[in-house]
Amino acid sequence: MNQAQAETFLSRELRMLDQRKFRDWRQLLTDDAIYWVPNGDADGDPQQHCSIVYATPPMVEDRLQRAESPFYWVGDPPIRSVHTVSNVLLERADGDSADIACNQVIYLYRENDQRRDQVLDTLPAQCEYRLRRQGDDWQIAYKKVALLNSDGLVPLLPPII
Amino acid sequence: MGHYTPDLSRPEANHASLYRDPAIFDEEMEKIFHATWVYVGHGSEVPNPGDYKTSFIGQVPVIMSRDMAGKIHVFANRCTHRGATVCPRELGHAESFTCPYHAWTYRLDGSLEAVGLPRGYNDGELDYSGLGLPVAPRVGSYRGFVFASLNADVHDFDTHIGPAKKYIDYYCDLSPTGEITVGLTGIYKHRYRGNWKAQLEGSVEGYHVWHNHRTAIDIMSKWVPIMKQYQNLPMKAYDLGFGHNIIENYTLTDEQVHERWPAEFVELLISAHGRERAMDALRHRFNIVLFPNMAILEYHVRVIRPLAADRTEVRQYHTSMVGAPAAINQRRVREHEFFYGPGGAGGPDDLATFDRIQQGMEAWTAPWVLFNRGLKSEETTPGGLRFGHHTQETQQRAPYYEYRRLMEGKAPVPSRIRLAAAG
């Protein structure tokens, strides 16, 4: 993987989230993937300390099943997102795997709310990825989204951020 | 806008102005939060001498500190000179607290130790003994949970906490040492655009579970199958007095206890506490509200901080069982984060709903908020506690008996808040 491929991969991945194609995003995960959004200390041990999200692929399935339900009140009306990605650093790469660090800014907005003055939330994050090659494609073996305010007030979130 | 009047709250209904009116909110702060016992923190947050935590009693920013002798003090985080906070952090360790403005320095018990440039004061202008940080005159604790009151005349703490002790014991005895930590393994923080009482009511809400949390119940039934039968369980909810109340979520049979917990853990608790206490801790799952600002739920301590009539902060302090096997505490981490926090499968639906409650209450043409479910079939224990089925509303009615007592001035409320200076 080279720099341009890394940036293209991230842009595609985040576009899936912004288009709410969460099932497509699910397909990017390796079977042993970990998707992690820490709460508090981003360097802490997620086995000892609660996270905002700590999920294996079956747990991601549960999240998507919930988000597709008519009883998903957080997403009623739905939360729209825009992700921007920058400062993409290809920290390590060989033919079969790559470690990427990047910054993301995640904008969240609840559409069509009766209240009509719903705020636009801005969530800057430092992110880490470990990608693995599967044939001609790359998959996510590890994704960590360390929100800048992970120890502060975090708004209601879409199923995957 | 107006003041609280007795016709606004009845056992079967509250008027929406209790949730919307800024003047009533101010009155609640004075007559409830600044007058009764308020939860401040847990001893595990300040384990060593010099450790402190900042928190709030109503609108008053406070510091809970542990002095060199191990004693816990609660005092206002407010320099007595010109008003700045003397401690800017949530949690930490200090030898003393120094104001950033003129270096007024306070000891761990709140007393004034030194001021900057003292020679500028003439004789009689600086009274060290009268200028300590304003201390909460009453502090009480039970099994590490620390409560304080700004009201020197408040009823005694033992009477206040008495009816809740049994449940706090059940909770802490899930630890083989009987000790728990609060918040050290995670704190979720959220604000919603709604009144604080929506969360107080919502912390013991048996009626909404099957519908509001349907998506979560479907998933968590994989490891707690009994949750599927929630509304059909013969569980009760009780008014414990002083606004406190408890809802039984479920009670496991001995067989179900063994399905839920590994045998080694069950045996560990039995050898630590004896069979009866251990099985009590393992069987009973409940949510308890300690009026006005705290609740203890299966995995966390919840602290409700009113910000305005339509703005509330909620913190969920995850609890860990000291001395329990790592795998047990790890499971409590995973199960807690599954349901709670901004990314959870349950809690966020509550918070989204509280926001909608506040929006809907703008409909002043329909001002009543109903709490009459199960009122006619409500029973009383031989000890005098009201109770009903856990999907009824005894537990939502419970806080308002104390609310009315305090708001209507039937309880001894000081004419002004006494913030005795630390000697």
Coordinates of C-alpha atoms in Angstrom, one line a residue:
Chain A
M1 CA 0.0 0.0 0.0
N2 CA 1.3 3.5 -0.8
Q3 CA 0.2 7.0 0.4
A4 CA -2.3 7.5 -2.5
Q5 CA -3.9 4.1 -1.9
A6 CA -4.2 4.8 1.8
E7 CA -5.9 8.1 1.2
T8 CA -8.3 6.6 -1.4
F9 CA -9.2 3.7 1.0
L10 CA -10.0 6.1 3.8
S11 CA -12.1 8.4 1.6
R12 CA -14.1 5.5 0.3
E13 CA -14.6 4.0 3.7
L14 CA -15.8 7.3 5.2
R15 CA -18.0 8.0 2.3
M16 CA -19.9 4.8 3.0
L17 CA -20.6 6.1 6.6
D18 CA -21.7 9.4 5.3
Q19 CA -24.1 7.7 2.8
R20 CA -25.2 5.5 5.7
K21 CA -24.2 2.3 3.8
F22 CA -23.4 0.6 7.0
R23 CA -23.8 -2.9 5.6
D24 CA -21.2 -2.1 2.9
W25 CA -19.0 -0.8 5.7
R26 CA -19.5 -4.0 7.6
Q27 CA -18.1 -5.9 4.6
L28 CA -14.8 -4.0 5.0
L29 CA -14.1 -5.7 8.3
T30 CA -11.9 -8.8 8.7
D31 CA -13.4 -11.6 10.7
D32 CA -11.2 -10.8 13.7
A33 CA -11.6 -7.0 13.4
I34 CA -11.9 -4.6 16.3
Y35 CA -13.8 -1.4 16.0
W36 CA -13.0 0.8 19.0
V37 CA -14.2 4.3 20.1
P38 CA -12.5 4.8 23.5
N39 CA -14.1 6.6 26.4
G40 CA -11.6 8.7 28.5
D41 CA -8.0 7.7 28.1
A42 CA -7.5 6.6 24.5
D43 CA -4.4 4.7 25.6
G44 CA -6.2 2.7 28.2
D45 CA -7.0 -1.0 28.3
P46 CA -10.5 -1.6 26.7
Q47 CA -10.7 -4.9 28.7
Q48 CA -10.5 -3.0 32.0
H49 CA -12.2 0.3 31.1
C50 CA -15.5 1.1 29.4
S51 CA -15.4 2.4 25.8
I52 CA -18.0 4.3 23.9
V53 CA -17.9 1.4 21.4
Y54 CA -15.8 -1.7 21.5
A55 CA -17.0 -4.1 18.9
T56 CA -16.1 -7.3 17.1
P57 CA -17.9 -8.1 13.8
P58 CA -20.8 -9.9 15.5
M59 CA -21.3 -6.9 17.8
V60 CA -21.2 -4.6 14.7
E61 CA -24.0 -6.8 13.3
D62 CA -26.0 -6.2 16.5
R63 CA -25.5 -2.5 16.1
L64 CA -26.7 -2.5 12.5
Q65 CA -29.7 -4.7 13.4
R66 CA -30.6 -2.2 16.0
A67 CA -30.2 0.7 13.7
E68 CA -32.4 -0.9 11.1
S69 CA -35.2 -1.3 13.6
P70 CA -38.3 1.0 13.6
F71 CA -37.7 1.2 17.4
Y72 CA -34.3 2.9 17.0
W73 CA -35.2 6.2 18.7
V74 CA -31.7 7.7 18.5
G75 CA -32.0 7.6 14.8
D76 CA -35.5 8.9 14.5
P77 CA -35.1 11.3 12.8
P78 CA -31.8 10.0 11.4
I79 CA -28.4 11.5 12.2
R80 CA -26.5 12.7 9.1
S81 CA -22.7 12.8 9.1
V82 CA -19.9 14.2 7.1
H83 CA -16.4 12.9 7.7
T84 CA -13.3 14.7 6.6
V85 CA -9.9 13.0 6.8
S86 CA -6.5 14.6 6.8
N87 CA -2.9 14.2 8.1
V88 CA -2.8 10.7 6.6
L89 CA 0.4 9.0 7.7
L90 CA 1.2 5.6 6.4
E91 CA 3.1 4.5 9.4
R92 CA 4.0 1.0 8.3
A93 CA 3.3 -1.0 5.2
D94 CA 4.3 -4.2 3.6
G95 CA 2.6 -6.2 0.9
D96 CA -0.1 -7.6 3.1
S97 CA -0.8 -5.1 5.8
A98 CA -0.6 -1.4 6.6
D99 CA -0.9 0.8 9.7
I100 CA -2.4 4.3 9.1
A101 CA -2.8 7.2 11.4
C102 CA -5.0 10.1 10.5
N103 CA -7.1 12.9 11.8
Q104 CA -10.8 13.0 11.1
V105 CA -13.4 15.7 11.8
I106 CA -16.9 14.2 12.1
Y107 CA -19.9 16.5 11.7
L108 CA -23.2 15.2 13.0
Y109 CA -26.6 16.7 12.3
R110 CA -30.0 15.4 13.2
E111 CA -32.2 15.9 10.1
N112 CA -35.8 17.2 10.1
D113 CA -36.2 17.7 13.8
Q114 CA -39.4 19.1 15.2
R115 CA -37.3 21.3 17.4
R116 CA -35.9 22.9 14.2
D117 CA -32.8 24.4 16.0
Q118 CA -30.8 21.2 16.3
V119 CA -27.1 22.0 16.6
L120 CA -24.4 20.8 14.3
D121 CA -22.0 18.7 16.4
T122 CA -18.3 18.7 15.5
L123 CA -16.2 15.8 16.7
P124 CA -12.5 15.9 15.9
A125 CA -10.7 12.6 16.3
Q126 CA -7.4 11.0 16.0
C127 CA -7.8 7.7 14.3
E128 CA -5.7 4.6 13.8
Y129 CA -6.2 1.8 11.3
R130 CA -4.7 -1.6 10.6
L131 CA -5.5 -2.7 7.1
R132 CA -5.0 -6.2 5.7
R133 CA -4.9 -7.2 2.0
Q134 CA -7.7 -9.6 0.8
G135 CA -7.0 -10.4 -2.8
D136 CA -7.1 -7.1 -4.7
D137 CA -8.8 -5.3 -1.9
W138 CA -8.0 -4.1 1.6
Q139 CA -9.9 -4.8 4.8
I140 CA -10.0 -3.2 8.2
A141 CA -8.6 -5.4 10.9
Y142 CA -8.5 -2.5 13.5
K143 CA -10.1 0.9 13.6
K144 CA -9.8 3.2 16.5
V145 CA -11.6 6.6 16.7
A146 CA -10.2 8.5 19.6
L147 CA -12.5 11.5 19.9
L148 CA -10.9 14.7 21.1
N149 CA -13.6 14.9 23.7
S150 CA -13.7 11.2 24.6
D151 CA -13.6 12.1 28.3
G152 CA -16.2 14.9 27.9
L153 CA -19.7 15.5 26.7
V154 CA -20.3 13.3 23.7
P155 CA -23.6 13.7 21.8
L156 CA -25.8 10.8 20.6
L157 CA -24.0 9.0 17.8
P158 CA -24.9 7.2 14.6
P159 CA -24.4 3.4 14.7
I160 CA -20.9 3.6 13.3
I161 CA -18.8 6.8 13.4
Chain B
M1 CA -43.6 32.1 35.0
G2 CA -44.6 31.8 38.6
H3 CA -43.8 30.2 41.8
Y4 CA -44.5 26.7 42.9
T5 CA -48.0 26.2 44.3
P6 CA -49.5 23.1 45.8
D7 CA -52.0 22.6 43.0
L8 CA -49.1 21.9 40.6
S9 CA -48.3 18.4 41.9
R10 CA -50.6 15.7 43.0
P11 CA -50.0 12.0 43.4
E12 CA -51.6 11.2 40.0
A13 CA -50.1 14.1 37.9
N14 CA -47.6 16.9 37.8
H15 CA -48.1 20.2 35.9
A16 CA -45.7 20.8 33.1
S17 CA -44.6 24.0 34.6
L18 CA -42.6 21.9 37.1
Y19 CA -40.5 20.9 34.1
R20 CA -40.4 24.2 32.2
D21 CA -40.6 27.2 34.5
P22 CA -37.2 28.8 35.4
A23 CA -38.6 30.4 38.5
I24 CA -39.7 26.9 39.8
F25 CA -36.3 25.6 38.9
D26 CA -34.6 28.3 41.0
E27 CA -37.0 27.4 43.9
E28 CA -36.1 23.7 43.5
M29 CA -32.4 24.5 43.9
E30 CA -33.0 26.5 47.1
K31 CA -35.7 24.3 48.7
I32 CA -34.4 20.8 47.6
F33 CA -30.8 20.8 46.4
H34 CA -29.5 23.3 48.9
A35 CA -31.7 22.0 51.7
T36 CA -31.5 18.2 51.8
W37 CA -28.8 15.5 51.4
V38 CA -27.2 15.5 48.0
Y39 CA -24.8 12.8 46.6
V40 CA -21.3 14.2 46.1
G41 CA -19.0 11.3 45.3
H42 CA -17.6 7.9 46.4
G43 CA -14.6 7.3 48.6
S44 CA -12.9 5.3 45.9
E45 CA -12.6 8.5 43.9
V46 CA -10.4 9.9 46.6
P47 CA -8.6 6.9 48.0
N48 CA -5.5 8.6 49.5
P49 CA -4.9 11.6 51.7
G50 CA -4.7 14.7 49.4
D51 CA -7.0 13.2 46.8
Y52 CA -9.9 15.4 45.7
K53 CA -12.9 15.4 43.4
T54 CA -14.9 18.4 42.3
S55 CA -18.7 18.1 42.1
F56 CA -21.9 20.1 42.6
I57 CA -24.5 20.5 45.3
G58 CA -27.3 21.9 43.1
Q59 CA -25.7 25.0 41.6
V60 CA -22.9 25.2 44.1
P61 CA -19.5 23.9 42.9
V62 CA -17.9 21.9 45.6
I63 CA -14.6 20.0 46.4
M64 CA -14.7 16.7 48.2
S65 CA -11.2 16.1 49.6
R66 CA -9.5 13.6 51.9
D67 CA -7.3 15.2 54.5
M68 CA -4.0 13.7 55.9
A69 CA -6.0 11.9 58.6
G70 CA -8.2 10.2 55.9
K71 CA -11.3 12.2 56.8
I72 CA -13.5 13.4 53.9
H73 CA -14.5 17.1 53.7
V74 CA -16.9 18.9 51.4
F75 CA -16.6 22.6 50.8
A76 CA -17.5 25.2 48.2
N77 CA -14.9 25.6 45.4
R78 CA -15.0 29.4 45.8
C79 CA -12.2 31.6 47.0
T80 CA -13.6 33.6 50.0
H81 CA -11.6 36.6 48.8
R82 CA -12.9 37.4 45.3
G83 CA -14.8 34.3 44.2
A84 CA -12.6 32.3 41.8
T85 CA -12.6 28.5 42.0
V86 CA -9.5 27.3 43.8
C87 CA -9.5 23.9 42.0
P88 CA -10.0 23.7 38.2
R89 CA -10.0 19.9 37.7
E90 CA -12.4 17.1 38.1
L91 CA -10.2 14.7 40.0
G92 CA -6.6 14.8 41.3
H93 CA -4.2 15.1 44.2
A94 CA -3.1 18.3 46.0
E95 CA -1.2 19.4 49.2
S96 CA -3.5 22.4 49.3
F97 CA -5.6 24.6 47.1
T98 CA -4.3 27.9 45.9
C99 CA -6.4 30.5 44.2
P100 CA -4.8 31.6 40.9
Y101 CA -5.7 35.3 41.5
H102 CA -3.9 36.3 44.7
A103 CA -2.5 33.1 46.0
W104 CA -5.0 32.6 48.9
T105 CA -4.2 29.0 49.9
Y106 CA -6.5 26.6 51.7
R107 CA -5.8 23.3 53.5
L108 CA -7.4 20.0 52.6
D109 CA -10.1 20.7 55.2
G110 CA -10.9 24.0 53.6
S111 CA -9.3 26.2 56.2
L112 CA -7.3 29.2 55.1
E113 CA -3.6 28.7 55.4
A114 CA -2.0 31.7 53.8
V115 CA -2.7 34.7 51.5
G116 CA -0.5 36.5 49.0
L117 CA 1.4 39.6 50.2
P118 CA -0.1 39.4 53.7
R119 CA 1.6 42.6 54.9
G120 CA -0.7 44.7 52.8
Y121 CA -3.5 43.8 55.3
N122 CA -3.8 46.1 58.3
D123 CA -4.6 44.7 61.7
G124 CA -8.2 43.4 61.8
E125 CA -8.6 43.3 58.0
L126 CA -7.7 39.6 57.6
D127 CA -9.5 37.0 59.8
Y128 CA -8.0 33.7 58.9
S129 CA -10.4 31.7 61.0
G130 CA -13.4 33.2 59.4
L131 CA -12.2 33.0 55.8
G132 CA -11.9 29.3 55.2
L133 CA -13.7 27.8 52.2
P134 CA -17.4 27.6 53.0
V135 CA -17.9 24.1 54.3
A136 CA -21.0 21.9 53.8
P137 CA -22.1 21.7 57.4
R138 CA -23.2 18.1 57.2
V139 CA -21.4 15.1 55.5
G140 CA -22.6 11.5 55.8
S141 CA -21.5 8.3 54.1
Y142 CA -22.6 4.7 53.7
R143 CA -20.3 2.0 52.2
G144 CA -18.3 4.7 50.5
F145 CA -21.1 6.8 49.1
V146 CA -20.7 10.3 50.3
F147 CA -23.6 12.7 50.7
A148 CA -23.5 16.3 52.0
S149 CA -25.9 19.0 52.9
L150 CA -25.7 22.7 52.8
N151 CA -28.4 22.8 55.5
A152 CA -27.1 22.4 59.1
D153 CA -30.7 21.6 60.2
V154 CA -31.3 18.7 57.7
H155 CA -32.6 15.5 59.2
D156 CA -29.9 13.0 60.2
F157 CA -28.1 11.0 57.6
D158 CA -28.8 7.6 59.1
T159 CA -32.5 8.3 59.0
H160 CA -32.2 9.5 55.4
I161 CA -30.2 6.6 54.0
G162 CA -31.8 3.9 56.3
P163 CA -34.4 2.4 54.0
A164 CA -31.9 2.2 51.1
K165 CA -29.2 0.4 53.1
K166 CA -30.4 -3.1 52.2
Y167 CA -30.1 -2.5 48.5
I168 CA -26.7 -0.7 48.8
D169 CA -25.6 -3.8 50.7
Y170 CA -26.8 -6.1 47.9
Y171 CA -24.9 -4.0 45.4
C172 CA -21.6 -3.8 47.2
D173 CA -21.7 -7.5 48.3
L174 CA -21.3 -8.4 44.6
S175 CA -17.7 -7.6 45.5
P176 CA -15.9 -10.3 47.5
T177 CA -14.2 -7.6 49.6
G178 CA -17.5 -5.6 49.9
E179 CA -15.7 -2.7 48.2
I180 CA -16.5 -1.2 44.9
T181 CA -14.8 1.5 42.8
V182 CA -17.0 4.2 41.2
G183 CA -16.0 5.8 37.9
L184 CA -12.4 4.6 37.8
T185 CA -13.3 2.2 35.0
G186 CA -15.2 4.8 32.9
I187 CA -17.5 7.8 33.1
Y188 CA -20.1 8.6 30.4
K189 CA -21.1 12.2 30.3
H190 CA -24.1 13.6 28.5
R191 CA -26.4 16.6 28.5
Y192 CA -29.9 16.6 27.3
R193 CA -32.3 19.4 26.6
G194 CA -34.8 18.6 29.3
N195 CA -35.6 18.8 32.9
W196 CA -33.7 16.9 35.6
K197 CA -36.8 15.2 36.9
A198 CA -37.2 13.3 33.6
Q199 CA -34.0 11.4 34.4
L200 CA -35.0 11.0 38.0
E201 CA -38.3 9.4 36.9
G202 CA -36.5 7.6 34.0
S203 CA -33.9 5.8 36.3
V204 CA -36.6 3.5 37.7
E205 CA -38.9 3.3 34.7
G206 CA -40.4 -0.2 34.4
Y207 CA -43.1 0.8 32.0
H208 CA -41.0 1.8 29.1
V209 CA -38.5 -1.1 29.0
W210 CA -40.4 -3.4 26.6
H211 CA -41.0 -0.6 24.0
N212 CA -38.4 2.1 24.3
H213 CA -35.6 -0.5 24.7
R214 CA -36.9 -3.2 22.5
T215 CA -33.8 -3.2 20.3
A216 CA -31.5 -3.6 23.3
I217 CA -33.7 -6.3 25.0
D218 CA -33.6 -8.3 21.8
I219 CA -29.8 -8.4 21.8
M220 CA -29.2 -8.7 25.6
S221 CA -31.6 -11.6 25.9
K222 CA -28.6 -13.6 24.6
W223 CA -27.0 -13.3 28.0
V224 CA -29.9 -12.3 30.3
P225 CA -32.8 -14.4 28.9
I226 CA -35.1 -13.3 31.8
M227 CA -35.2 -9.7 30.3
K228 CA -37.5 -11.0 27.6
Q229 CA -40.2 -11.6 30.2
Y230 CA -39.7 -8.2 31.9
Q231 CA -43.3 -7.0 31.9
N232 CA -44.6 -10.4 33.1
L233 CA -42.2 -10.8 36.0
P234 CA -43.8 -10.6 39.5
M235 CA -41.4 -7.8 40.4
K236 CA -42.3 -4.8 42.6
A237 CA -41.2 -1.2 43.0
Y238 CA -41.2 0.5 46.3
D239 CA -41.4 4.1 47.7
L240 CA -38.6 4.1 50.3
G241 CA -39.4 7.5 51.8
F242 CA -37.5 10.8 51.5
G243 CA -38.1 10.6 47.7
H244 CA -36.0 7.5 47.4
N245 CA -37.4 4.5 45.5
I246 CA -36.4 1.2 44.1
I247 CA -37.5 -0.9 41.2
E248 CA -36.8 -4.6 41.1
N249 CA -35.7 -5.5 37.5
Y250 CA -35.5 -9.2 38.0
T251 CA -34.7 -11.7 40.7
L252 CA -32.8 -14.8 39.8
T253 CA -33.5 -18.3 41.2
D254 CA -30.5 -20.2 42.5
E255 CA -30.4 -22.1 39.3
Q256 CA -30.5 -18.9 37.2
V257 CA -27.7 -17.4 39.3
H258 CA -25.5 -20.4 38.3
E259 CA -26.4 -19.9 34.7
R260 CA -25.5 -16.3 34.8
W261 CA -22.3 -16.5 36.9
P262 CA -19.4 -18.9 36.8
A263 CA -19.3 -21.4 39.8
E264 CA -15.9 -20.0 40.9
F265 CA -17.3 -16.5 41.3
V266 CA -20.4 -17.8 43.2
E267 CA -18.2 -19.8 45.5
L268 CA -15.8 -16.9 46.0
L269 CA -18.7 -14.7 47.2
I270 CA -20.1 -17.4 49.4
S271 CA -16.7 -18.0 51.1
A272 CA -16.3 -14.2 51.5
H273 CA -19.8 -13.3 52.8
G274 CA -21.6 -16.5 53.8
R275 CA -24.2 -18.1 51.6
E276 CA -27.2 -15.9 52.5
R277 CA -25.5 -12.5 51.8
A278 CA -23.7 -13.8 48.7
M279 CA -26.9 -15.2 47.2
D280 CA -28.8 -12.0 48.0
A281 CA -26.2 -10.1 46.1
L282 CA -26.3 -12.4 43.1
R283 CA -30.1 -12.8 42.9
H284 CA -31.3 -9.2 43.1
R285 CA -31.1 -6.8 40.2
F286 CA -32.7 -3.4 40.8
N287 CA -32.4 0.3 40.2
I288 CA -32.5 2.5 43.2
V289 CA -33.0 6.3 43.2
L290 CA -31.6 8.3 46.1
F291 CA -33.5 11.6 45.8
P292 CA -32.7 14.1 44.5
N293 CA -29.6 13.5 42.3
M294 CA -28.4 10.0 42.3
A295 CA -29.3 6.5 41.2
I296 CA -27.5 3.1 41.5
L297 CA -28.0 0.7 38.6
E298 CA -26.6 -2.7 37.8
Y299 CA -23.3 -1.4 36.3
H300 CA -23.1 2.2 37.3
V301 CA -23.8 5.1 39.6
R302 CA -25.8 7.8 37.9
V303 CA -25.5 11.4 38.9
I304 CA -28.1 14.0 37.8
R305 CA -27.0 17.6 37.7
P306 CA -29.7 20.1 37.0
L307 CA -28.4 23.0 34.8
A308 CA -31.6 24.8 34.0
A309 CA -35.3 24.0 33.8
D310 CA -34.7 22.6 30.3
R311 CA -31.0 21.5 30.6
T312 CA -29.6 18.5 32.5
E313 CA -26.2 16.8 32.7
V314 CA -26.1 13.0 33.4
R315 CA -23.0 11.1 34.3
Q316 CA -22.8 7.4 34.4
Y317 CA -19.9 6.2 36.7
H318 CA -19.1 2.6 35.9
T319 CA -18.6 0.5 39.0
S320 CA -16.0 -2.2 39.4
M321 CA -16.0 -5.0 42.1
V322 CA -12.8 -4.9 44.1
G323 CA -11.3 -8.4 44.4
A324 CA -13.6 -10.0 41.8
P325 CA -11.9 -12.1 39.1
A326 CA -10.7 -10.0 36.1
A327 CA -13.1 -11.9 33.8
I328 CA -16.1 -10.8 35.9
N329 CA -15.2 -7.2 35.9
Q330 CA -14.4 -7.4 32.2
R331 CA -17.9 -8.8 31.6
R332 CA -19.4 -5.9 33.6
V333 CA -17.4 -3.5 31.4
R334 CA -18.8 -5.1 28.2
E335 CA -22.4 -5.4 29.4
H336 CA -22.4 -1.8 30.7
E337 CA -21.0 -0.3 27.5
F338 CA -23.4 -2.4 25.5
F339 CA -26.4 -0.6 27.0
Y340 CA -25.1 2.8 28.2
G341 CA -23.0 5.7 27.1
P342 CA -23.5 7.7 23.9
G343 CA -22.8 4.7 21.7
G344 CA -24.9 2.2 23.7
A345 CA -28.0 0.3 22.7
G346 CA -30.2 1.5 25.5
G347 CA -29.3 4.6 27.3
P348 CA -29.2 6.9 24.2
D349 CA -32.9 6.0 23.5
D350 CA -33.8 7.3 26.9
L351 CA -31.9 10.5 26.3
A352 CA -33.4 11.0 22.9
T353 CA -36.8 10.6 24.6
F354 CA -36.1 13.1 27.4
D355 CA -35.3 15.6 24.7
R356 CA -38.7 14.9 23.1
I357 CA -40.5 15.2 26.4
Q358 CA -39.2 18.7 26.8
Q359 CA -40.3 19.5 23.2
G360 CA -43.8 18.1 23.8
M361 CA -44.3 19.9 27.1
E362 CA -44.4 23.2 25.1
A363 CA -48.0 22.2 24.4
W364 CA -49.4 24.2 27.2
T365 CA -52.9 23.3 26.2
A366 CA -52.3 19.8 27.7
P367 CA -50.3 20.7 30.8
W368 CA -50.5 17.5 32.9
V369 CA -47.9 14.8 33.1
L370 CA -49.6 11.6 34.3
F371 CA -48.4 9.3 37.1
N372 CA -51.6 7.5 37.9
R373 CA -50.7 4.0 36.5
G374 CA -51.3 1.5 39.3
L375 CA -52.4 4.1 41.8
K376 CA -55.7 2.3 42.7
S377 CA -54.0 -1.0 43.2
E378 CA -51.0 0.4 45.1
E379 CA -50.4 -1.5 48.4
T380 CA -48.4 -0.8 51.5
T381 CA -45.9 -3.0 53.3
P382 CA -46.4 -3.7 57.0
G383 CA -43.6 -1.2 57.5
G384 CA -45.6 1.5 55.6
L385 CA -43.8 1.5 52.2
R386 CA -46.0 2.1 49.2
F387 CA -45.5 -0.5 46.4
G388 CA -46.8 -1.7 43.1
H389 CA -45.9 -3.8 40.1
H390 CA -42.6 -2.7 38.6
T391 CA -44.3 -1.6 35.3
Q392 CA -46.6 0.6 37.3
E393 CA -45.7 4.1 38.6
T394 CA -45.3 3.9 42.4
Q395 CA -41.6 4.6 41.9
Q396 CA -42.3 7.7 39.7
R397 CA -44.8 9.0 42.3
A398 CA -42.3 8.4 45.1
P399 CA -40.0 11.4 44.6
Y400 CA -42.9 13.8 44.6
Y401 CA -44.1 13.1 48.1
E402 CA -40.7 14.4 49.3
Y403 CA -40.7 17.1 46.5
R404 CA -44.0 18.5 47.8
R405 CA -42.9 18.3 51.4
L406 CA -39.8 20.4 50.6
M407 CA -41.3 22.7 48.1
E408 CA -44.3 23.5 50.3
G409 CA -42.0 24.3 53.2
K410 CA -43.3 21.5 55.4
A411 CA -39.7 20.4 56.0
P412 CA -37.3 22.6 58.0
V413 CA -35.6 24.7 55.3
P414 CA -33.2 27.3 56.4
S415 CA -34.2 30.9 55.5
R416 CA -30.7 31.3 54.0
I417 CA -28.1 28.7 53.1
R418 CA -25.6 28.4 55.8
L419 CA -22.1 28.0 54.5
A420 CA -20.1 27.8 57.7
A421 CA -16.5 28.8 57.1
A422 CA -14.0 26.2 57.9
G423 CA -12.2 26.9 61.1

